[in-house]
Amino acid sequence: MTASFDARALATLPSRGELAQHDAAVWDLRRRRDAAAARVPDWEALRERAAALKAFSLDHLEELLVLFEERARAAGAHVHWATDATSLCRIVSELLAARGARRVVKSKSMLTEECGLNRHLEARGIEVVDTDLGERIVQLAGERPSHLIVPAIHKTRREIGALFHRTLGTPKGEDDPERLTRFARADLRRRFLAADAGITGANFAVAESGSIVLVTNEGNADLGTSLPPLHVACLGIEKVVPALADLPVFLRLLARSATGQPISAYTSVLTGPRRGGELHLVLVDAGRGALLADPAHRSALACIRCGACLNTCPVYRRAGGHAYGTVIPGPIGSVLGPAFANGEAGELPHASTLCGSCSAVCPVKIDLHGQLLAWRGERRAARAKGARRPSPRERALVACAAFVLSRPALLAPARAAARLAWPLLARRGPKSPAAAWLSERELPPLPRESFRAQWRRRRGRA
Ligand code: SF4
């Protein structure tokens, strides 16, 4: 990862117009989530239940994975274990090579993004086509997804129109979303029919039945798993849940938290291969085992990738997903980044206001802002590449503040000094002592009376 969070944010959402559009589009998802949650009377009980189920699954992960493997094999699937990104890529490329597969259709899978599977396969001459519309857009643009649920949310329709004109041959100037979708769908249909293999992720893996569960709104995963003869599903080991009866809890929360829909358009439970086909399940560790052994951060593994914490985060909404520099952006990305991104995401826990909105909307009740705070205090995050280190001036300021705030007798003179210095601080321009802060903010005018003075006066009146 190069450049800082700020530099990446400025480079990816450059104009104020795009920033406002991004902010509004993401906030709209948050609004829909709120409306959908309000229509479910037992919403909070549902969140509690989901959190408890995930905690149970993580506590019993080893036995659930053994059971999942046994049942999946009994249902006719092949099960592979990948310790890291390299072994995932090797397993998948060997499976494809052994069957002479050259054309692959892929459904959205953040794990394969995380492991660089597309790059690995393309370097071996295998054509990989992402089939989720948003993923296809970012693939054609040579970019990364910027959101968990809406990968191309950072792009305007005009940009997508120009991209499709360049790459798919749509008419110049065409930017009608419906017509562009029709073009993309016709192109994808051809690729589905010609594919030798389908690669998917999985939203859940069910231990008792050895099934995997795929949730989409476009039906692309269903075509990718039922048309080609070979299906390879790559899933993180944390996806396993005990029983089929647990699924409704998560499915009720997932779609509502993601887009405000009562349920996603397509939910498929796949047990074993399709008739005449082959199913390979690749269970991937890639840092998850180590995170599981870390009591301070293991609950992040409960994430069901709904994107709600992104939609509510004031930093994500204004910075955009590419600012994070990791595959998973937003608050959950800032929590998983220092654990997964090979120690290169040390600055991400600082990309937060710690307002707690992310924890308040998380359907599985991950204490996201608490974890962000915990990461800030951890030596390994502070030492990691990309970690923001306080300047000597910042350290001196914090030491001064600690000195004054821990001595009540100094508060009144410090407040009087701050009043005198306020106009100087609020002065804009490159010579201002707070130039960097003021380039994006305004200092509010000071109230005529301090809080303590008001308190004394009102108590005096009472
Ligand atoms: S951390 Fe919670 S809110 Fe964020 S994506 Fe995961 S499940 Fe959704």
Tab-separated table of C-alpha atoms and ligand atoms in Angstrom:
chain	number	residue	atom	x	y	z
A	1	MET	CA	0.000	0.000	0.000
A	2	THR	CA	1.448	3.356	-0.938
A	3	ALA	CA	0.301	6.902	-0.074
A	4	SER	CA	-1.666	7.842	2.999
A	5	PHE	CA	-5.385	7.470	3.652
A	6	ASP	CA	-5.884	11.216	3.060
A	7	ALA	CA	-3.959	11.152	-0.214
A	8	ARG	CA	-5.928	8.157	-1.488
A	9	ALA	CA	-9.230	9.774	-0.471
A	10	LEU	CA	-8.378	12.964	-2.353
A	11	ALA	CA	-7.238	11.008	-5.393
A	12	THR	CA	-10.359	8.848	-5.636
A	13	LEU	CA	-13.247	11.246	-5.024
A	14	PRO	CA	-11.645	14.363	-6.444
A	15	SER	CA	-14.431	16.819	-7.069
A	16	ARG	CA	-16.930	18.104	-4.545
A	17	GLY	CA	-19.800	17.079	-6.870
A	18	GLU	CA	-18.756	13.432	-6.894
A	19	LEU	CA	-18.210	13.496	-3.183
A	20	ALA	CA	-21.715	14.819	-2.511
A	21	GLN	CA	-23.188	12.221	-4.862
A	22	HIS	CA	-21.278	9.407	-3.162
A	23	ASP	CA	-22.308	10.639	0.276
A	24	ALA	CA	-25.977	10.844	-0.752
A	25	ALA	CA	-26.021	7.404	-2.437
A	26	VAL	CA	-24.437	5.713	0.562
A	27	TRP	CA	-26.637	7.549	3.058
A	28	ASP	CA	-29.696	6.452	1.086
A	29	LEU	CA	-28.740	2.825	1.817
A	30	ARG	CA	-28.518	3.688	5.510
A	31	ARG	CA	-31.984	5.310	5.359
A	32	ARG	CA	-33.469	2.225	3.716
A	33	ARG	CA	-31.860	0.016	6.340
A	34	ASP	CA	-33.417	2.092	9.121
A	35	ALA	CA	-36.874	1.922	7.528
A	36	ALA	CA	-36.605	-1.852	7.027
A	37	ALA	CA	-35.385	-2.408	10.595
A	38	ALA	CA	-38.245	-0.320	11.980
A	39	ARG	CA	-40.751	-2.632	10.261
A	40	VAL	CA	-39.429	-5.685	12.161
A	41	PRO	CA	-40.829	-5.601	15.718
A	42	ASP	CA	-38.208	-8.007	17.090
A	43	TRP	CA	-35.252	-6.380	15.334
A	44	GLU	CA	-33.093	-5.988	18.430
A	45	ALA	CA	-33.884	-9.540	19.579
A	46	LEU	CA	-32.904	-10.738	16.104
A	47	ARG	CA	-29.558	-8.937	16.374
A	48	GLU	CA	-28.985	-10.491	19.794
A	49	ARG	CA	-29.778	-13.943	18.406
A	50	ALA	CA	-27.461	-13.472	15.418
A	51	ALA	CA	-24.627	-12.263	17.660
A	52	ALA	CA	-25.109	-15.254	19.977
A	53	LEU	CA	-25.156	-17.709	17.046
A	54	LYS	CA	-21.985	-16.222	15.602
A	55	ALA	CA	-20.263	-16.280	19.002
A	56	PHE	CA	-21.256	-19.943	19.401
A	57	SER	CA	-20.002	-20.753	15.885
A	58	LEU	CA	-16.649	-19.085	16.542
A	59	ASP	CA	-16.310	-20.811	19.928
A	60	HIS	CA	-16.971	-24.197	18.296
A	61	LEU	CA	-15.367	-23.479	14.939
A	62	GLU	CA	-13.075	-26.482	14.881
A	63	GLU	CA	-15.796	-29.062	15.479
A	64	LEU	CA	-18.227	-27.298	13.143
A	65	LEU	CA	-15.647	-27.288	10.347
A	66	VAL	CA	-14.961	-31.006	10.834
A	67	LEU	CA	-18.708	-31.704	10.709
A	68	PHE	CA	-19.127	-29.457	7.656
A	69	GLU	CA	-16.346	-31.282	5.811
A	70	GLU	CA	-17.808	-34.696	6.666
A	71	ARG	CA	-21.344	-33.764	5.553
A	72	ALA	CA	-20.178	-31.929	2.424
A	73	ARG	CA	-18.133	-34.973	1.346
A	74	ALA	CA	-21.096	-37.234	2.071
A	75	ALA	CA	-23.197	-35.021	-0.222
A	76	GLY	CA	-20.672	-35.484	-3.037
A	77	ALA	CA	-18.536	-32.327	-2.766
A	78	HIS	CA	-14.729	-32.301	-2.660
A	79	VAL	CA	-13.268	-30.323	0.239
A	80	HIS	CA	-9.878	-28.589	0.175
A	81	TRP	CA	-8.113	-26.556	2.856
A	82	ALA	CA	-6.063	-23.455	2.043
A	83	THR	CA	-3.849	-21.936	4.694
A	84	ASP	CA	-3.288	-18.672	2.832
A	85	ALA	CA	-3.825	-16.738	-0.396
A	86	THR	CA	-1.032	-18.596	-2.171
A	87	SER	CA	-2.481	-22.012	-1.412
A	88	LEU	CA	-5.995	-20.889	-2.426
A	89	CYS	CA	-4.678	-19.668	-5.780
A	90	ARG	CA	-2.678	-22.869	-6.278
A	91	ILE	CA	-5.618	-25.164	-5.455
A	92	VAL	CA	-8.002	-23.325	-7.783
A	93	SER	CA	-5.555	-23.055	-10.680
A	94	GLU	CA	-4.692	-26.770	-10.391
A	95	LEU	CA	-8.380	-27.714	-10.408
A	96	LEU	CA	-8.955	-25.615	-13.525
A	97	ALA	CA	-5.791	-26.829	-15.275
A	98	ALA	CA	-6.642	-30.500	-14.608
A	99	ARG	CA	-9.952	-29.995	-16.425
A	100	GLY	CA	-8.583	-27.787	-19.192
A	101	ALA	CA	-10.827	-24.918	-18.061
A	102	ARG	CA	-9.892	-21.626	-19.797
A	103	ARG	CA	-13.020	-19.531	-19.241
A	104	VAL	CA	-14.329	-18.835	-15.780
A	105	VAL	CA	-17.375	-16.903	-14.599
A	106	LYS	CA	-17.047	-15.605	-11.080
A	107	SER	CA	-19.680	-14.361	-8.672
A	108	LYS	CA	-18.883	-11.777	-6.082
A	109	SER	CA	-16.431	-13.039	-3.521
A	110	MET	CA	-14.471	-10.640	-1.332
A	111	LEU	CA	-12.248	-13.527	-0.265
A	112	THR	CA	-10.983	-14.171	-3.796
A	113	GLU	CA	-10.381	-10.402	-4.142
A	114	GLU	CA	-8.445	-10.519	-0.884
A	115	CYS	CA	-6.357	-13.440	-2.171
A	116	GLY	CA	-5.710	-11.953	-5.642
A	117	LEU	CA	-7.263	-14.962	-7.418
A	118	ASN	CA	-8.242	-13.107	-10.626
A	119	ARG	CA	-4.693	-11.845	-11.137
A	120	HIS	CA	-3.266	-15.291	-10.474
A	121	LEU	CA	-5.566	-17.023	-12.979
A	122	GLU	CA	-5.250	-14.338	-15.640
A	123	ALA	CA	-1.451	-14.640	-15.455
A	124	ARG	CA	-1.967	-18.307	-16.419
A	125	GLY	CA	-4.023	-17.422	-19.472
A	126	ILE	CA	-7.421	-18.108	-17.884
A	127	GLU	CA	-10.174	-15.606	-18.652
A	128	VAL	CA	-12.038	-14.621	-15.489
A	129	VAL	CA	-15.262	-12.643	-15.849
A	130	ASP	CA	-16.853	-11.113	-12.772
A	131	THR	CA	-20.587	-11.466	-13.207
A	132	ASP	CA	-22.081	-9.250	-10.512
A	133	LEU	CA	-22.866	-6.042	-12.437
A	134	GLY	CA	-21.013	-3.760	-10.031
A	135	GLU	CA	-18.029	-6.115	-9.943
A	136	ARG	CA	-18.058	-6.280	-13.742
A	137	ILE	CA	-17.946	-2.493	-13.921
A	138	VAL	CA	-14.916	-2.250	-11.655
A	139	GLN	CA	-13.270	-5.166	-13.454
A	140	LEU	CA	-13.694	-3.441	-16.829
A	141	ALA	CA	-12.336	-0.227	-15.288
A	142	GLY	CA	-9.321	-2.071	-13.845
A	143	GLU	CA	-10.286	-1.005	-10.343
A	144	ARG	CA	-11.144	-2.574	-7.024
A	145	PRO	CA	-14.636	-2.655	-5.509
A	146	SER	CA	-15.216	0.352	-3.271
A	147	HIS	CA	-18.143	-1.072	-1.300
A	148	LEU	CA	-19.064	-4.528	-0.013
A	149	ILE	CA	-22.545	-4.570	-1.545
A	150	VAL	CA	-22.384	-1.899	-4.245
A	151	PRO	CA	-18.862	-2.313	-5.655
A	152	ALA	CA	-19.137	0.527	-8.202
A	153	ILE	CA	-20.928	3.054	-5.992
A	154	HIS	CA	-18.072	5.529	-6.554
A	155	LYS	CA	-18.808	5.714	-10.289
A	156	THR	CA	-21.248	8.081	-11.962
A	157	ARG	CA	-23.592	6.827	-14.677
A	158	ARG	CA	-21.720	8.992	-17.193
A	159	GLU	CA	-18.448	7.287	-16.284
A	160	ILE	CA	-20.092	3.864	-16.605
A	161	GLY	CA	-21.592	4.845	-19.989
A	162	ALA	CA	-18.163	5.909	-21.273
A	163	LEU	CA	-16.579	2.737	-19.868
A	164	PHE	CA	-19.150	0.471	-21.543
A	165	HIS	CA	-18.742	2.365	-24.826
A	166	ARG	CA	-14.988	1.750	-24.662
A	167	THR	CA	-15.115	-1.879	-23.521
A	168	LEU	CA	-18.471	-3.323	-24.603
A	169	GLY	CA	-19.174	-1.171	-27.648
A	170	THR	CA	-22.369	0.475	-26.405
A	171	PRO	CA	-23.472	3.618	-28.323
A	172	LYS	CA	-21.445	6.721	-27.550
A	173	GLY	CA	-23.137	8.937	-24.973
A	174	GLU	CA	-25.470	6.163	-23.733
A	175	ASP	CA	-25.776	6.526	-19.980
A	176	ASP	CA	-29.285	5.268	-19.257
A	177	PRO	CA	-28.854	2.765	-16.382
A	178	GLU	CA	-31.540	0.406	-17.665
A	179	ARG	CA	-30.174	0.242	-21.204
A	180	LEU	CA	-26.591	-0.106	-19.955
A	181	THR	CA	-27.714	-2.980	-17.707
A	182	ARG	CA	-29.343	-4.694	-20.685
A	183	PHE	CA	-26.084	-4.466	-22.672
A	184	ALA	CA	-24.088	-5.864	-19.754
A	185	ARG	CA	-26.609	-8.662	-19.247
A	186	ALA	CA	-26.473	-9.742	-22.916
A	187	ASP	CA	-22.664	-9.782	-22.771
A	188	LEU	CA	-22.675	-11.765	-19.524
A	189	ARG	CA	-25.201	-14.304	-20.857
A	190	ARG	CA	-22.818	-15.221	-23.662
A	191	ARG	CA	-20.003	-15.662	-21.166
A	192	PHE	CA	-22.100	-17.803	-18.811
A	193	LEU	CA	-22.990	-20.120	-21.695
A	194	ALA	CA	-19.363	-20.450	-22.818
A	195	ALA	CA	-17.836	-20.878	-19.337
A	196	ASP	CA	-15.880	-24.008	-18.382
A	197	ALA	CA	-16.117	-23.301	-14.648
A	198	GLY	CA	-17.909	-21.121	-12.131
A	199	ILE	CA	-16.191	-19.693	-9.070
A	200	THR	CA	-18.225	-18.312	-6.191
A	201	GLY	CA	-17.788	-17.314	-2.593
A	202	ALA	CA	-20.396	-18.285	0.006
A	203	ASN	CA	-22.364	-16.220	2.479
A	204	PHE	CA	-22.739	-19.119	4.908
A	205	ALA	CA	-21.680	-22.749	5.252
A	206	VAL	CA	-24.022	-25.025	7.181
A	207	ALA	CA	-22.265	-27.670	9.271
A	208	GLU	CA	-25.175	-30.067	9.812
A	209	SER	CA	-25.892	-30.476	6.076
A	210	GLY	CA	-22.562	-29.613	4.421
A	211	SER	CA	-24.397	-26.970	2.373
A	212	ILE	CA	-23.235	-23.554	1.232
A	213	VAL	CA	-25.571	-20.588	0.939
A	214	LEU	CA	-25.318	-17.976	-1.812
A	215	VAL	CA	-27.229	-14.707	-1.588
A	216	THR	CA	-27.436	-12.362	-4.572
A	217	ASN	CA	-29.822	-9.891	-6.142
A	218	GLU	CA	-28.919	-10.658	-9.737
A	219	GLY	CA	-29.056	-14.464	-9.885
A	220	ASN	CA	-25.535	-14.505	-11.304
A	221	ALA	CA	-24.266	-17.000	-8.727
A	222	ASP	CA	-27.091	-19.364	-9.658
A	223	LEU	CA	-26.178	-19.246	-13.355
A	224	GLY	CA	-22.484	-19.598	-12.521
A	225	THR	CA	-23.121	-22.695	-10.430
A	226	SER	CA	-25.644	-24.407	-12.682
A	227	LEU	CA	-24.362	-23.853	-16.243
A	228	PRO	CA	-20.644	-24.811	-16.192
A	229	PRO	CA	-19.745	-28.415	-15.301
A	230	LEU	CA	-17.307	-27.354	-12.566
A	231	HIS	CA	-18.146	-25.203	-9.530
A	232	VAL	CA	-15.409	-24.041	-7.153
A	233	ALA	CA	-16.617	-22.244	-4.026
A	234	CYS	CA	-14.006	-20.386	-1.986
A	235	LEU	CA	-15.018	-19.532	1.554
A	236	GLY	CA	-13.383	-18.264	4.725
A	237	ILE	CA	-13.452	-20.732	7.607
A	238	GLU	CA	-15.490	-18.237	9.655
A	239	LYS	CA	-18.546	-18.660	7.383
A	240	VAL	CA	-19.714	-21.838	9.073
A	241	VAL	CA	-22.910	-21.841	11.151
A	242	PRO	CA	-24.300	-24.865	12.974
A	243	ALA	CA	-27.683	-25.608	11.384
A	244	LEU	CA	-30.110	-24.831	8.569
A	245	ALA	CA	-32.535	-23.560	11.201
A	246	ASP	CA	-30.077	-20.719	11.958
A	247	LEU	CA	-30.219	-19.321	8.440
A	248	PRO	CA	-33.491	-17.344	8.727
A	249	VAL	CA	-31.977	-15.263	11.541
A	250	PHE	CA	-29.116	-14.161	9.297
A	251	LEU	CA	-31.135	-13.886	6.096
A	252	ARG	CA	-33.695	-11.595	7.763
A	253	LEU	CA	-30.899	-9.336	8.955
A	254	LEU	CA	-28.596	-9.456	5.949
A	255	ALA	CA	-30.772	-8.018	3.179
A	256	ARG	CA	-32.419	-5.454	5.443
A	257	SER	CA	-29.076	-4.237	6.774
A	258	ALA	CA	-27.527	-4.150	3.307
A	259	THR	CA	-30.143	-2.523	1.094
A	260	GLY	CA	-33.363	-2.334	3.117
A	261	GLN	CA	-34.922	-5.232	1.174
A	262	PRO	CA	-36.929	-7.724	3.241
A	263	ILE	CA	-34.991	-10.514	1.527
A	264	SER	CA	-32.448	-10.740	-1.274
A	265	ALA	CA	-33.826	-11.684	-4.695
A	266	TYR	CA	-31.967	-15.005	-4.847
A	267	THR	CA	-31.018	-17.205	-1.908
A	268	SER	CA	-29.650	-20.624	-2.892
A	269	VAL	CA	-28.735	-23.452	-0.546
A	270	LEU	CA	-26.415	-25.827	-2.416
A	271	THR	CA	-25.833	-29.299	-0.989
A	272	GLY	CA	-23.447	-31.318	-3.133
A	273	PRO	CA	-22.785	-30.813	-6.859
A	274	ARG	CA	-25.469	-30.262	-9.463
A	275	ARG	CA	-26.499	-33.351	-11.417
A	276	GLY	CA	-23.590	-34.347	-13.689
A	277	GLY	CA	-21.359	-31.614	-12.251
A	278	GLU	CA	-18.451	-31.317	-9.845
A	279	LEU	CA	-18.348	-29.183	-6.697
A	280	HIS	CA	-15.130	-28.232	-4.924
A	281	LEU	CA	-15.209	-26.325	-1.656
A	282	VAL	CA	-12.018	-24.512	-0.692
A	283	LEU	CA	-11.967	-23.535	2.979
A	284	VAL	CA	-9.530	-20.705	3.510
A	285	ASP	CA	-7.749	-19.617	6.671
A	286	ALA	CA	-5.644	-16.651	5.430
A	287	GLY	CA	-5.206	-15.060	8.865
A	288	ARG	CA	-8.577	-16.077	10.280
A	289	GLY	CA	-7.171	-18.727	12.621
A	290	ALA	CA	-4.785	-16.192	14.134
A	291	LEU	CA	-7.608	-13.679	14.550
A	292	LEU	CA	-9.745	-16.338	16.220
A	293	ALA	CA	-7.001	-16.825	18.797
A	294	ASP	CA	-6.979	-13.095	19.571
A	295	PRO	CA	-9.673	-12.473	22.225
A	296	ALA	CA	-9.610	-8.688	21.715
A	297	HIS	CA	-10.458	-8.857	18.007
A	298	ARG	CA	-11.959	-12.282	17.225
A	299	SER	CA	-15.553	-10.996	17.143
A	300	ALA	CA	-14.717	-9.231	13.846
A	301	LEU	CA	-14.909	-12.715	12.304
A	302	ALA	CA	-18.673	-12.634	12.920
A	303	CYS	CA	-19.122	-10.121	10.089
A	304	ILE	CA	-21.735	-11.140	7.492
A	305	ARG	CA	-20.516	-8.483	4.996
A	306	CYS	CA	-23.771	-6.523	4.875
A	307	GLY	CA	-22.049	-3.153	4.401
A	308	ALA	CA	-24.257	-1.331	6.934
A	309	CYS	CA	-21.263	-0.036	8.897
A	310	LEU	CA	-19.889	1.518	5.694
A	311	ASN	CA	-23.169	3.225	4.881
A	312	THR	CA	-23.408	4.912	8.239
A	313	CYS	CA	-19.745	5.850	8.650
A	314	PRO	CA	-19.127	9.600	8.157
A	315	VAL	CA	-15.530	8.901	7.154
A	316	TYR	CA	-16.387	6.212	4.575
A	317	ARG	CA	-19.166	8.320	3.077
A	318	ARG	CA	-16.823	11.222	2.471
A	319	ALA	CA	-13.589	9.386	1.711
A	320	GLY	CA	-14.883	6.534	-0.483
A	321	GLY	CA	-13.846	2.891	-0.334
A	322	HIS	CA	-10.611	3.227	-2.298
A	323	ALA	CA	-9.167	5.500	0.368
A	324	TYR	CA	-8.779	2.449	2.625
A	325	GLY	CA	-6.384	0.710	0.236
A	326	THR	CA	-7.652	-2.709	1.386
A	327	VAL	CA	-10.211	-5.023	-0.230
A	328	ILE	CA	-12.704	-4.491	2.588
A	329	PRO	CA	-13.261	-0.797	3.295
A	330	GLY	CA	-15.131	1.092	5.999
A	331	PRO	CA	-15.169	0.383	9.735
A	332	ILE	CA	-15.023	-3.404	9.344
A	333	GLY	CA	-12.143	-2.977	6.882
A	334	SER	CA	-10.325	-0.810	9.409
A	335	VAL	CA	-10.768	-3.531	12.024
A	336	LEU	CA	-9.795	-6.430	9.744
A	337	GLY	CA	-7.107	-4.465	7.870
A	338	PRO	CA	-4.436	-4.498	10.577
A	339	ALA	CA	-5.078	-8.230	11.094
A	340	PHE	CA	-5.264	-9.340	7.446
A	341	ALA	CA	-3.362	-6.845	5.307
A	342	ASN	CA	0.110	-8.177	6.172
A	343	GLY	CA	0.683	-5.386	8.648
A	344	GLU	CA	0.218	-2.696	6.001
A	345	ALA	CA	-2.967	-1.097	7.276
A	346	GLY	CA	-1.746	0.384	10.521
A	347	GLU	CA	-3.285	3.809	9.844
A	348	LEU	CA	-6.830	2.510	9.206
A	349	PRO	CA	-8.016	2.398	12.850
A	350	HIS	CA	-7.448	6.171	12.833
A	351	ALA	CA	-9.825	6.650	9.877
A	352	SER	CA	-12.785	6.918	12.219
A	353	THR	CA	-14.515	9.509	14.358
A	354	LEU	CA	-15.306	6.771	16.927
A	355	CYS	CA	-18.898	8.025	16.870
A	356	GLY	CA	-20.139	4.452	17.394
A	357	SER	CA	-22.708	4.538	14.583
A	358	CYS	CA	-21.092	1.456	12.991
A	359	SER	CA	-21.603	-0.621	16.142
A	360	ALA	CA	-25.180	0.655	16.460
A	361	VAL	CA	-26.196	-0.660	13.020
A	362	CYS	CA	-24.160	-3.871	12.862
A	363	PRO	CA	-26.648	-6.761	12.593
A	364	VAL	CA	-24.331	-9.126	14.463
A	365	LYS	CA	-23.472	-6.531	17.101
A	366	ILE	CA	-19.719	-6.311	16.540
A	367	ASP	CA	-18.295	-3.635	18.819
A	368	LEU	CA	-16.616	-1.958	15.855
A	369	HIS	CA	-15.726	1.382	17.400
A	370	GLY	CA	-14.442	-0.344	20.538
A	371	GLN	CA	-12.219	-2.490	18.339
A	372	LEU	CA	-10.990	0.514	16.379
A	373	LEU	CA	-10.004	2.130	19.649
A	374	ALA	CA	-8.336	-1.088	20.811
A	375	TRP	CA	-6.304	-1.291	17.573
A	376	ARG	CA	-5.132	2.292	18.068
A	377	GLY	CA	-3.579	1.304	21.351
A	378	GLU	CA	-1.923	-1.852	20.072
A	379	ARG	CA	1.791	-1.906	19.496
A	380	ARG	CA	1.552	-4.152	16.442
A	381	ALA	CA	-0.828	-1.666	14.746
A	382	ALA	CA	1.362	1.283	15.733
A	383	ARG	CA	4.427	-0.494	14.348
A	384	ALA	CA	2.704	-1.637	11.160
A	385	LYS	CA	3.600	-0.172	7.790
A	386	GLY	CA	1.307	2.744	7.054
A	387	ALA	CA	0.618	3.413	10.727
A	388	ARG	CA	0.259	7.106	11.391
A	389	ARG	CA	2.800	8.267	13.942
A	390	PRO	CA	2.106	11.442	15.914
A	391	SER	CA	4.455	14.313	15.117
A	392	PRO	CA	6.583	15.804	17.942
A	393	ARG	CA	4.180	18.807	17.943
A	394	GLU	CA	1.140	16.540	18.370
A	395	ARG	CA	2.868	14.611	21.141
A	396	ALA	CA	3.744	17.878	22.934
A	397	LEU	CA	0.136	19.122	22.598
A	398	VAL	CA	-1.306	15.885	23.993
A	399	ALA	CA	1.179	15.956	26.895
A	400	CYS	CA	0.150	19.586	27.667
A	401	ALA	CA	-3.541	18.678	27.514
A	402	ALA	CA	-2.997	15.698	29.842
A	403	PHE	CA	-1.099	17.918	32.282
A	404	VAL	CA	-3.817	20.605	32.384
A	405	LEU	CA	-6.850	18.291	32.319
A	406	SER	CA	-5.567	16.254	35.259
A	407	ARG	CA	-5.206	19.424	37.401
A	408	PRO	CA	-8.592	21.106	38.010
A	409	ALA	CA	-6.891	24.232	39.422
A	410	LEU	CA	-5.328	24.889	36.005
A	411	LEU	CA	-8.596	24.659	34.070
A	412	ALA	CA	-9.803	28.227	34.640
A	413	PRO	CA	-6.518	29.941	33.612
A	414	ALA	CA	-6.202	27.530	30.637
A	415	ARG	CA	-9.733	28.424	29.522
A	416	ALA	CA	-8.977	32.137	29.766
A	417	ALA	CA	-5.786	31.633	27.704
A	418	ALA	CA	-7.726	29.640	25.091
A	419	ARG	CA	-10.262	32.506	24.792
A	420	LEU	CA	-7.457	34.935	24.098
A	421	ALA	CA	-5.828	32.618	21.550
A	422	TRP	CA	-9.099	31.691	19.786
A	423	PRO	CA	-9.110	34.491	17.153
A	424	LEU	CA	-5.501	33.634	16.323
A	425	LEU	CA	-6.361	29.942	15.926
A	426	ALA	CA	-9.407	30.693	13.786
A	427	ARG	CA	-7.396	32.829	11.372
A	428	ARG	CA	-7.266	31.108	7.982
A	429	GLY	CA	-4.334	30.989	5.609
A	430	PRO	CA	-1.084	29.069	5.290
A	431	LYS	CA	0.474	30.861	8.269
A	432	SER	CA	-2.332	29.872	10.615
A	433	PRO	CA	-1.145	27.553	13.403
A	434	ALA	CA	-4.144	25.324	12.587
A	435	ALA	CA	-3.869	25.574	8.766
A	436	ALA	CA	-4.312	21.827	8.067
A	437	TRP	CA	-7.330	21.570	10.380
A	438	LEU	CA	-8.974	24.711	9.002
A	439	SER	CA	-8.501	23.668	5.364
A	440	GLU	CA	-11.522	21.341	5.814
A	441	ARG	CA	-13.325	22.852	8.812
A	442	GLU	CA	-14.357	26.056	10.498
A	443	LEU	CA	-13.795	26.890	14.116
A	444	PRO	CA	-17.146	27.789	15.622
A	445	PRO	CA	-17.399	31.169	17.415
A	446	LEU	CA	-16.898	30.803	21.151
A	447	PRO	CA	-20.028	31.125	23.279
A	448	ARG	CA	-19.996	34.278	25.391
A	449	GLU	CA	-20.205	32.253	28.582
A	450	SER	CA	-18.431	28.971	29.353
A	451	PHE	CA	-20.315	25.840	30.421
A	452	ARG	CA	-18.940	26.082	33.962
A	453	ALA	CA	-19.987	29.743	34.236
A	454	GLN	CA	-23.505	28.868	32.988
A	455	TRP	CA	-23.673	25.981	35.450
A	456	ARG	CA	-22.732	28.207	38.389
A	457	ARG	CA	-25.160	30.942	37.326
A	458	ARG	CA	-28.115	28.550	36.827
A	459	ARG	CA	-27.458	26.709	40.064
A	460	GLY	CA	-27.308	30.064	41.794
A	461	ARG	CA	-30.772	30.847	40.422
A	462	ALA	CA	-32.287	27.513	41.428
B	1	SF4	S1	-19.210	-5.380	10.566
B	1	SF4	FE1	-21.394	-5.613	10.885
B	1	SF4	S2	-22.288	-3.846	9.806
B	1	SF4	FE2	-20.181	-4.038	9.046
B	1	SF4	S3	-20.347	-5.281	7.215
B	1	SF4	FE3	-19.932	-6.689	8.918
B	1	SF4	S4	-21.941	-7.368	9.621
B	1	SF4	FE4	-22.279	-5.563	8.359
